[in-house]
mmCIF file of N, CA and C in Angstrom:
data_model
loop_
_atom_site.group_PDB
_atom_site.id
_atom_site.type_symbol
_atom_site.label_atom_id
_atom_site.label_comp_id
_atom_site.label_asym_id
_atom_site.label_seq_id
_atom_site.Cartn_x
_atom_site.Cartn_y
_atom_site.Cartn_z
ATOM 1 N N MET A 949 12.595 108.310 110.945
ATOM 2 C CA MET A 949 13.485 109.123 111.107
ATOM 3 C C MET A 949 13.812 109.045 109.848
ATOM 4 N N GLU A 950 13.963 110.639 108.933
ATOM 5 C CA GLU A 950 14.816 110.685 108.020
ATOM 6 C C GLU A 950 16.501 110.274 107.834
ATOM 7 N N GLN A 951 16.780 109.776 106.649
ATOM 8 C CA GLN A 951 18.535 109.688 106.951
ATOM 9 C C GLN A 951 19.071 110.930 106.918
ATOM 10 N N GLY A 952 20.160 111.249 107.638
ATOM 11 C CA GLY A 952 21.424 112.252 107.491
ATOM 12 C C GLY A 952 20.510 113.291 108.595
ATOM 13 N N SER A 953 19.209 113.006 109.293
ATOM 14 C CA SER A 953 18.703 114.115 109.946
ATOM 15 C C SER A 953 19.450 113.665 111.552
ATOM 16 N N GLU A 954 20.206 112.576 111.794
ATOM 17 C CA GLU A 954 20.235 112.650 113.115
ATOM 18 C C GLU A 954 20.960 113.447 113.663
ATOM 19 N N GLU A 955 21.589 113.737 114.886
ATOM 20 C CA GLU A 955 22.014 114.950 116.082
ATOM 21 C C GLU A 955 23.732 114.005 115.835
ATOM 22 N N PRO A 956 24.879 114.687 115.794
ATOM 23 C CA PRO A 956 26.017 113.976 115.726
ATOM 24 C C PRO A 956 26.132 113.360 117.271
ATOM 25 N N ARG A 957 26.648 112.274 117.710
ATOM 26 C CA ARG A 957 26.957 111.529 118.953
ATOM 27 C C ARG A 957 28.245 111.678 119.315
ATOM 28 N N GLU A 958 28.575 111.971 120.396
ATOM 29 C CA GLU A 958 30.273 112.081 121.139
ATOM 30 C C GLU A 958 31.067 111.293 120.296
ATOM 31 N N GLY A 959 30.893 110.027 120.009
ATOM 32 C CA GLY A 959 32.001 109.387 119.332
ATOM 33 C C GLY A 959 32.005 109.555 117.790
ATOM 34 N N ASP A 960 30.989 110.188 117.115
ATOM 35 C CA ASP A 960 31.088 110.662 115.692
ATOM 36 C C ASP A 960 32.353 111.643 115.312
ATOM 37 N N LEU A 961 32.916 111.695 114.076
ATOM 38 C CA LEU A 961 33.822 112.225 113.752
ATOM 39 C C LEU A 961 33.437 113.844 113.491
ATOM 40 N N LEU A 962 31.982 114.088 113.213
ATOM 41 C CA LEU A 962 31.821 115.211 113.093
ATOM 42 C C LEU A 962 31.510 115.612 114.375
ATOM 43 N N ARG A 963 32.146 117.156 114.583
ATOM 44 C CA ARG A 963 32.876 117.923 115.904
ATOM 45 C C ARG A 963 32.251 119.220 115.478
ATOM 46 N N THR A 964 31.478 119.877 116.539
ATOM 47 C CA THR A 964 31.372 121.627 116.257
ATOM 48 C C THR A 964 32.247 122.075 116.644
ATOM 49 N N ALA A 965 32.442 123.295 116.299
ATOM 50 C CA ALA A 965 33.681 124.290 116.438
ATOM 51 C C ALA A 965 32.657 124.890 117.854
ATOM 52 N N PRO A 966 34.132 124.973 118.829
ATOM 53 C CA PRO A 966 33.877 125.675 120.420
ATOM 54 C C PRO A 966 33.357 126.813 120.140
ATOM 55 N N THR A 967 32.055 127.573 120.784
ATOM 56 C CA THR A 967 31.833 128.891 120.802
ATOM 57 C C THR A 967 33.091 129.443 121.960
ATOM 58 N N PRO A 968 32.825 130.951 121.305
ATOM 59 C CA PRO A 968 33.742 131.882 122.303
ATOM 60 C C PRO A 968 33.398 131.729 123.935
ATOM 61 N N ALA A 969 31.706 131.574 124.253
ATOM 62 C CA ALA A 969 31.222 131.458 125.428
ATOM 63 C C ALA A 969 31.726 130.435 126.094
ATOM 64 N N ASP A 970 32.438 128.900 125.294
ATOM 65 C CA ASP A 970 32.831 128.339 125.796
ATOM 66 C C ASP A 970 34.060 128.209 126.739
ATOM 67 N N GLY A 971 34.624 129.172 126.298
ATOM 68 C CA GLY A 971 36.398 130.060 126.937
ATOM 69 C C GLY A 971 37.408 129.123 126.083
ATOM 70 N N VAL A 972 36.888 128.431 125.079
ATOM 71 C CA VAL A 972 38.066 127.639 124.266
ATOM 72 C C VAL A 972 38.148 127.969 122.805
ATOM 73 N N THR A 973 38.786 129.030 122.733
ATOM 74 C CA THR A 973 38.973 129.787 121.594
ATOM 75 C C THR A 973 40.539 129.520 121.338
ATOM 76 N N THR A 974 41.115 128.463 120.865
ATOM 77 C CA THR A 974 42.326 127.735 120.410
ATOM 78 C C THR A 974 42.677 127.351 119.352
ATOM 79 N N GLU A 975 42.089 127.427 118.568
ATOM 80 C CA GLU A 975 41.911 126.354 117.171
ATOM 81 C C GLU A 975 43.202 127.296 116.593
ATOM 82 N N ILE A 976 43.789 128.328 116.520
ATOM 83 C CA ILE A 976 45.011 128.968 115.948
ATOM 84 C C ILE A 976 46.102 128.498 116.701
ATOM 85 N N ALA A 977 45.965 128.708 117.880
ATOM 86 C CA ALA A 977 46.898 128.158 118.836
ATOM 87 C C ALA A 977 47.533 126.780 118.837
ATOM 88 N N ARG A 978 46.231 125.820 118.639
ATOM 89 C CA ARG A 978 46.503 124.964 118.357
ATOM 90 C C ARG A 978 47.401 124.177 116.773
ATOM 91 N N SER A 979 46.960 125.042 116.110
ATOM 92 C CA SER A 979 47.945 124.797 114.894
ATOM 93 C C SER A 979 49.430 125.456 114.859
ATOM 94 N N ILE A 980 49.346 126.708 115.385
ATOM 95 C CA ILE A 980 50.855 126.901 115.770
ATOM 96 C C ILE A 980 51.675 126.170 116.357
ATOM 97 N N LEU A 981 51.078 125.472 117.342
ATOM 98 C CA LEU A 981 52.072 124.955 118.275
ATOM 99 C C LEU A 981 52.915 123.943 117.295
ATOM 100 N N PRO A 982 52.439 123.006 116.710
ATOM 101 C CA PRO A 982 53.373 122.079 115.813
ATOM 102 C C PRO A 982 53.842 122.473 115.128
ATOM 103 N N ILE A 983 53.453 123.403 114.232
ATOM 104 C CA ILE A 983 53.981 124.057 113.198
ATOM 105 C C ILE A 983 55.492 124.642 113.518
ATOM 106 N N SER A 984 55.086 125.165 114.563
ATOM 107 C CA SER A 984 56.282 125.904 115.096
ATOM 108 C C SER A 984 57.462 125.166 115.321
ATOM 109 N N GLY A 985 57.280 124.298 115.979
ATOM 110 C CA GLY A 985 58.381 123.244 116.357
ATOM 111 C C GLY A 985 58.916 122.553 115.133
ATOM 112 N N THR A 986 58.134 122.217 113.998
ATOM 113 C CA THR A 986 58.410 122.069 112.639
ATOM 114 C C THR A 986 59.357 123.142 111.945
ATOM 115 N N MET A 987 59.082 124.228 112.044
ATOM 116 C CA MET A 987 59.732 125.744 111.719
ATOM 117 C C MET A 987 60.943 126.071 112.738
ATOM 118 N N ILE A 988 61.172 125.175 113.907
ATOM 119 C CA ILE A 988 62.448 125.313 114.228
ATOM 120 C C ILE A 988 63.342 124.548 113.792
ATOM 121 N N GLY A 989 62.894 123.105 113.804
ATOM 122 C CA GLY A 989 63.431 121.954 113.063
ATOM 123 C C GLY A 989 64.517 122.596 111.421
ATOM 124 N N ILE A 990 63.280 123.304 110.752
ATOM 125 C CA ILE A 990 63.765 123.817 109.483
ATOM 126 C C ILE A 990 65.188 125.103 109.529
ATOM 127 N N CYS A 991 64.791 125.692 110.493
ATOM 128 C CA CYS A 991 65.963 126.953 110.763
ATOM 129 C C CYS A 991 67.089 126.161 111.352
ATOM 130 N N THR A 992 67.364 124.928 112.228
ATOM 131 C CA THR A 992 68.291 124.030 112.541
ATOM 132 C C THR A 992 69.182 123.658 111.308
ATOM 133 N N THR A 993 68.269 123.130 110.466
ATOM 134 C CA THR A 993 68.749 122.251 109.331
ATOM 135 C C THR A 993 69.426 123.798 108.351
ATOM 136 N N LEU A 994 68.671 124.882 108.435
ATOM 137 C CA LEU A 994 69.509 125.689 107.413
ATOM 138 C C LEU A 994 70.687 126.216 108.000
ATOM 139 N N ILE A 995 70.721 126.100 109.452
ATOM 140 C CA ILE A 995 72.221 126.637 110.321
ATOM 141 C C ILE A 995 73.074 125.656 109.910
ATOM 142 N N GLY A 996 72.569 124.544 109.736
ATOM 143 C CA GLY A 996 73.556 123.408 109.501
ATOM 144 C C GLY A 996 74.460 123.318 108.134
ATOM 145 N N LEU A 997 73.458 123.785 107.130
ATOM 146 C CA LEU A 997 73.832 123.873 105.806
ATOM 147 C C LEU A 997 74.595 124.933 105.808
ATOM 148 N N VAL A 998 74.451 125.985 106.086
ATOM 149 C CA VAL A 998 75.024 127.372 106.106
ATOM 150 C C VAL A 998 76.422 127.011 106.636
ATOM 151 N N LYS A 999 76.705 126.369 107.929
ATOM 152 C CA LYS A 999 78.039 125.845 108.299
ATOM 153 C C LYS A 999 78.796 124.885 107.419
ATOM 154 N N ILE A 1000 77.947 123.920 106.752
ATOM 155 C CA ILE A 1000 78.616 123.421 105.450
ATOM 156 C C ILE A 1000 79.334 124.032 104.554
ATOM 157 N N ASN A 1001 78.428 125.135 104.237
ATOM 158 C CA ASN A 1001 78.597 126.218 103.210
ATOM 159 C C ASN A 1001 79.485 126.815 103.411
ATOM 160 N N GLU A 1002 79.680 127.257 104.615
ATOM 161 C CA GLU A 1002 80.996 128.325 105.163
ATOM 162 C C GLU A 1002 82.348 127.817 105.126
ATOM 163 N N SER A 1003 81.987 126.237 105.217
ATOM 164 C CA SER A 1003 83.486 126.055 105.031
ATOM 165 C C SER A 1003 84.027 125.843 103.593
ATOM 166 N N ILE A 1004 83.507 126.022 102.414
ATOM 167 C CA ILE A 1004 83.502 125.838 101.457
ATOM 168 C C ILE A 1004 83.611 127.625 100.878
ATOM 169 N N ARG A 1005 83.175 128.060 101.171
ATOM 170 C CA ARG A 1005 82.786 129.483 100.551
ATOM 171 C C ARG A 1005 83.124 130.556 102.165
ATOM 172 N N ASP A 1006 82.738 131.780 101.617
ATOM 173 C CA ASP A 1006 82.929 132.906 102.530
ATOM 174 C C ASP A 1006 82.049 132.699 103.861
ATOM 175 N N GLN A 1007 82.599 133.532 104.451
ATOM 176 C CA GLN A 1007 81.765 133.698 105.939
ATOM 177 C C GLN A 1007 80.533 134.542 105.384
ATOM 178 N N THR A 1008 79.175 133.853 105.984
ATOM 179 C CA THR A 1008 77.785 134.830 106.056
ATOM 180 C C THR A 1008 77.334 135.187 107.297
ATOM 181 N N GLN A 1009 76.258 135.926 107.528
ATOM 182 C CA GLN A 1009 75.695 136.057 108.834
ATOM 183 C C GLN A 1009 74.375 135.468 108.698
ATOM 184 N N VAL A 1010 73.913 134.031 107.875
ATOM 185 C CA VAL A 1010 73.116 133.575 107.314
ATOM 186 C C VAL A 1010 72.570 132.950 108.547
ATOM 187 N N ASP A 1011 74.026 132.082 109.381
ATOM 188 C CA ASP A 1011 73.311 131.317 110.363
ATOM 189 C C ASP A 1011 72.845 131.715 111.616
ATOM 190 N N GLU A 1012 73.339 133.493 112.015
ATOM 191 C CA GLU A 1012 72.869 133.829 113.074
ATOM 192 C C GLU A 1012 71.612 134.569 112.858
ATOM 193 N N TYR A 1013 71.165 135.141 111.678
ATOM 194 C CA TYR A 1013 69.916 135.608 111.291
ATOM 195 C C TYR A 1013 68.826 134.072 111.459
ATOM 196 N N GLY A 1014 69.346 133.111 111.401
ATOM 197 C CA GLY A 1014 68.406 131.676 110.930
ATOM 198 C C GLY A 1014 68.031 131.460 112.146
ATOM 199 N N ALA A 1015 69.294 131.475 113.452
ATOM 200 C CA ALA A 1015 69.078 131.493 115.000
ATOM 201 C C ALA A 1015 67.897 132.321 115.825
ATOM 202 N N LEU A 1016 68.094 133.273 115.152
ATOM 203 C CA LEU A 1016 67.317 134.449 115.488
ATOM 204 C C LEU A 1016 65.499 134.030 115.065
ATOM 205 N N VAL A 1017 65.530 133.802 113.934
ATOM 206 C CA VAL A 1017 64.010 133.258 113.557
ATOM 207 C C VAL A 1017 63.531 132.282 114.395
ATOM 208 N N ALA A 1018 64.646 131.283 114.385
ATOM 209 C CA ALA A 1018 64.388 129.877 115.345
ATOM 210 C C ALA A 1018 63.623 130.213 116.548
ATOM 211 N N VAL A 1019 64.185 131.402 117.506
ATOM 212 C CA VAL A 1019 64.022 131.904 118.578
ATOM 213 C C VAL A 1019 62.423 132.442 118.499
ATOM 214 N N ALA A 1020 61.994 133.404 117.185
ATOM 215 C CA ALA A 1020 61.121 133.885 117.185
ATOM 216 C C ALA A 1020 59.997 132.463 117.003
ATOM 217 N N PHE A 1021 60.424 131.506 116.289
ATOM 218 C CA PHE A 1021 58.938 130.217 116.415
ATOM 219 C C PHE A 1021 59.343 129.895 117.752
ATOM 220 N N LEU A 1022 59.923 129.819 118.497
ATOM 221 C CA LEU A 1022 60.056 129.173 119.915
ATOM 222 C C LEU A 1022 59.441 130.060 120.646
ATOM 223 N N ALA A 1023 59.016 130.971 120.585
ATOM 224 C CA ALA A 1023 58.515 132.561 121.138
ATOM 225 C C ALA A 1023 56.883 132.155 120.938
ATOM 226 N N SER A 1024 56.618 131.607 119.708
ATOM 227 C CA SER A 1024 55.422 131.534 118.945
ATOM 228 C C SER A 1024 55.070 130.020 119.585
ATOM 229 N N ALA A 1025 55.744 129.289 119.777
ATOM 230 C CA ALA A 1025 55.206 127.913 120.225
ATOM 231 C C ALA A 1025 55.191 127.878 121.631
ATOM 232 N N ALA A 1026 55.972 128.641 122.332
ATOM 233 C CA ALA A 1026 55.834 128.883 123.587
ATOM 234 C C ALA A 1026 54.341 129.465 124.103
ATOM 235 N N LEU A 1027 54.024 130.711 123.554
ATOM 236 C CA LEU A 1027 52.932 131.215 123.995
ATOM 237 C C LEU A 1027 51.616 130.577 123.420
ATOM 238 N N SER A 1028 51.929 130.102 122.443
ATOM 239 C CA SER A 1028 50.704 129.216 121.919
ATOM 240 C C SER A 1028 50.202 127.752 122.722
ATOM 241 N N TYR A 1029 51.275 127.465 123.702
ATOM 242 C CA TYR A 1029 51.108 126.461 124.494
ATOM 243 C C TYR A 1029 50.369 127.089 125.570
ATOM 244 N N VAL A 1030 50.995 128.158 126.184
ATOM 245 C CA VAL A 1030 50.080 128.598 127.253
ATOM 246 C C VAL A 1030 48.871 128.975 127.107
ATOM 247 N N ALA A 1031 48.734 129.353 125.916
ATOM 248 C CA ALA A 1031 47.477 130.091 125.469
ATOM 249 C C ALA A 1031 46.515 128.638 125.672
ATOM 250 N N ILE A 1032 46.968 127.632 125.078
ATOM 251 C CA ILE A 1032 45.947 126.300 125.129
ATOM 252 C C ILE A 1032 45.711 126.068 126.697
ATOM 253 N N ARG A 1033 46.525 126.075 127.268
ATOM 254 C CA ARG A 1033 46.729 125.635 128.441
ATOM 255 C C ARG A 1033 45.777 126.772 129.674
ATOM 256 N N LEU A 1034 45.744 127.937 129.209
ATOM 257 C CA LEU A 1034 44.544 128.867 130.279
ATOM 258 C C LEU A 1034 43.220 128.929 129.763
ATOM 259 N N ALA A 1035 43.072 128.102 128.545
ATOM 260 C CA ALA A 1035 42.194 128.498 127.661
ATOM 261 C C ALA A 1035 40.890 128.591 128.390
ATOM 262 N N LYS A 1036 40.644 127.494 129.178
ATOM 263 C CA LYS A 1036 39.740 127.275 129.921
ATOM 264 C C LYS A 1036 39.280 128.001 131.223
ATOM 265 N N VAL A 1037 41.014 128.373 132.027
ATOM 266 C CA VAL A 1037 41.178 129.070 133.162
ATOM 267 C C VAL A 1037 41.034 130.738 132.968
ATOM 268 N N ARG A 1038 41.547 131.200 131.835
ATOM 269 C CA ARG A 1038 41.574 132.676 131.753
ATOM 270 C C ARG A 1038 41.306 133.139 130.245
ATOM 271 N N PRO A 1039 40.115 132.936 129.421
ATOM 272 C CA PRO A 1039 40.183 132.906 128.332
ATOM 273 C C PRO A 1039 40.478 134.281 127.687
ATOM 274 N N SER A 1040 40.416 135.222 128.349
ATOM 275 C CA SER A 1040 40.830 136.631 128.013
ATOM 276 C C SER A 1040 42.248 136.459 127.510
ATOM 277 N N LEU A 1041 42.817 136.174 128.392
ATOM 278 C CA LEU A 1041 44.465 135.860 128.394
ATOM 279 C C LEU A 1041 44.833 135.189 127.390
ATOM 280 N N ALA A 1042 44.138 133.907 127.366
ATOM 281 C CA ALA A 1042 44.684 132.969 126.306
ATOM 282 C C ALA A 1042 44.384 133.655 124.857
ATOM 283 N N ARG A 1043 43.385 134.258 124.818
ATOM 284 C CA ARG A 1043 42.956 135.133 123.524
ATOM 285 C C ARG A 1043 44.016 136.007 122.913
ATOM 286 N N ARG A 1044 44.636 136.700 124.135
ATOM 287 C CA ARG A 1044 45.704 137.687 123.999
ATOM 288 C C ARG A 1044 47.181 136.763 123.300
ATOM 289 N N LEU A 1045 47.104 135.750 124.325
ATOM 290 C CA LEU A 1045 48.208 135.236 123.853
ATOM 291 C C LEU A 1045 48.397 134.607 122.927
ATOM 292 N N GLU A 1046 47.121 133.949 122.153
ATOM 293 C CA GLU A 1046 46.941 133.614 120.713
ATOM 294 C C GLU A 1046 47.288 134.622 119.912
ATOM 295 N N ARG A 1047 46.976 135.647 120.134
ATOM 296 C CA ARG A 1047 47.147 136.747 119.002
ATOM 297 C C ARG A 1047 48.687 137.287 118.795
ATOM 298 N N VAL A 1048 49.034 137.268 120.237
ATOM 299 C CA VAL A 1048 50.874 137.449 120.370
ATOM 300 C C VAL A 1048 51.697 136.213 119.597
ATOM 301 N N ALA A 1049 51.291 135.001 119.972
ATOM 302 C CA ALA A 1049 51.905 133.819 119.373
ATOM 303 C C ALA A 1049 51.829 133.658 117.891
ATOM 304 N N ASP A 1050 50.517 134.374 117.388
ATOM 305 C CA ASP A 1050 50.205 134.293 115.949
ATOM 306 C C ASP A 1050 51.393 135.261 115.083
ATOM 307 N N ALA A 1051 51.296 136.249 115.773
ATOM 308 C CA ALA A 1051 52.170 137.587 115.406
ATOM 309 C C ALA A 1051 53.734 137.258 115.537
ATOM 310 N N PHE A 1052 53.868 136.482 116.308
ATOM 311 C CA PHE A 1052 55.317 136.019 116.273
ATOM 312 C C PHE A 1052 55.330 135.092 115.226
ATOM 313 N N PHE A 1053 54.538 134.300 115.053
ATOM 314 C CA PHE A 1053 54.815 132.926 114.087
ATOM 315 C C PHE A 1053 54.542 133.623 112.933
ATOM 316 N N LEU A 1054 53.873 134.752 112.104
ATOM 317 C CA LEU A 1054 54.128 135.326 111.086
ATOM 318 C C LEU A 1054 55.297 136.086 110.902
ATOM 319 N N ALA A 1055 55.602 136.635 111.647
ATOM 320 C CA ALA A 1055 57.162 137.445 111.593
ATOM 321 C C ALA A 1055 57.996 136.446 111.446
ATOM 322 N N GLY A 1056 58.086 135.099 111.810
ATOM 323 C CA GLY A 1056 58.953 134.366 112.181
ATOM 324 C C GLY A 1056 58.922 133.735 110.426
ATOM 325 N N LEU A 1057 57.997 133.937 109.789
ATOM 326 C CA LEU A 1057 57.595 133.004 108.951
ATOM 327 C C LEU A 1057 58.421 134.206 107.518
ATOM 328 N N LEU A 1058 57.588 135.541 107.605
ATOM 329 C CA LEU A 1058 58.264 136.644 106.970
ATOM 330 C C LEU A 1058 59.640 136.542 107.036
ATOM 331 N N SER A 1059 60.416 136.340 108.068
ATOM 332 C CA SER A 1059 61.717 136.601 108.076
ATOM 333 C C SER A 1059 62.543 135.896 107.839
ATOM 334 N N LEU A 1060 61.985 134.253 107.678
ATOM 335 C CA LEU A 1060 62.306 133.019 107.201
ATOM 336 C C LEU A 1060 62.759 132.923 105.466
ATOM 337 N N VAL A 1061 61.365 133.630 104.998
ATOM 338 C CA VAL A 1061 61.408 133.816 103.393
ATOM 339 C C VAL A 1061 62.315 135.083 103.242
ATOM 340 N N ILE A 1062 62.781 136.057 103.989
ATOM 341 C CA ILE A 1062 63.632 137.125 103.483
ATOM 342 C C ILE A 1062 64.900 136.536 103.916
ATOM 343 N N LEU A 1063 65.461 135.926 104.662
ATOM 344 C CA LEU A 1063 66.487 135.331 104.869
ATOM 345 C C LEU A 1063 66.753 134.302 103.874
ATOM 346 N N ALA A 1064 66.141 133.057 103.332
ATOM 347 C CA ALA A 1064 66.217 132.673 102.568
ATOM 348 C C ALA A 1064 66.531 133.068 100.803
ATOM 349 N N GLY A 1065 65.856 134.504 100.822
ATOM 350 C CA GLY A 1065 65.829 135.030 99.353
ATOM 351 C C GLY A 1065 67.423 135.710 99.477
ATOM 352 N N GLY A 1066 68.106 136.194 100.822
ATOM 353 C CA GLY A 1066 69.031 137.042 100.664
ATOM 354 C C GLY A 1066 70.308 135.732 100.442
ATOM 355 N N PHE A 1067 69.863 134.619 101.096
ATOM 356 C CA PHE A 1067 71.060 133.617 101.147
ATOM 357 C C PHE A 1067 71.201 133.179 99.722
ATOM 358 N N ALA A 1068 69.900 132.818 98.834
ATOM 359 C CA ALA A 1068 69.839 132.705 97.272
ATOM 360 C C ALA A 1068 70.543 133.636 96.589
ATOM 361 N N PHE A 1069 70.282 135.005 96.754
ATOM 362 C CA PHE A 1069 70.798 136.224 96.061
ATOM 363 C C PHE A 1069 72.204 136.702 96.514
ATOM 364 N N GLU A 1070 72.965 135.590 97.482
ATOM 365 C CA GLU A 1070 74.111 136.077 98.089
ATOM 366 C C GLU A 1070 74.139 137.391 98.603
ATOM 367 N N VAL A 1071 72.851 138.151 99.406
ATOM 368 C CA VAL A 1071 72.983 139.312 99.714
ATOM 369 C C VAL A 1071 73.245 139.198 100.943
ATOM 370 N N VAL A 1072 72.911 138.683 101.744
ATOM 371 C CA VAL A 1072 73.250 138.164 103.450
ATOM 372 C C VAL A 1072 74.564 137.643 103.715
#
């Protein structure tokens, strides 16, 4: 048998991507879930830093907007978790939830960038 022509075994590092026929289409949701949790932490840090800054300077609304962005990331994390859980039982619903989670995630990212820019230029 030629070298490199072996089929991958169960324990190998090579993994094949699941096909839609498997009902497992949650690669995006599996990426969104941990990153959304991290982004909630970033929003919480932002809120804390703004509170420290407000004790020195004028009051801003950045902390309230940061909390709203954190809620968008929370919705993204929750929807991606449910999509992962339902992938084998209800694949069509899981795909829809994954798309909605992706939309919340992208909206959260965009909002966070806009919020950071507004804070940096003292617009917000």
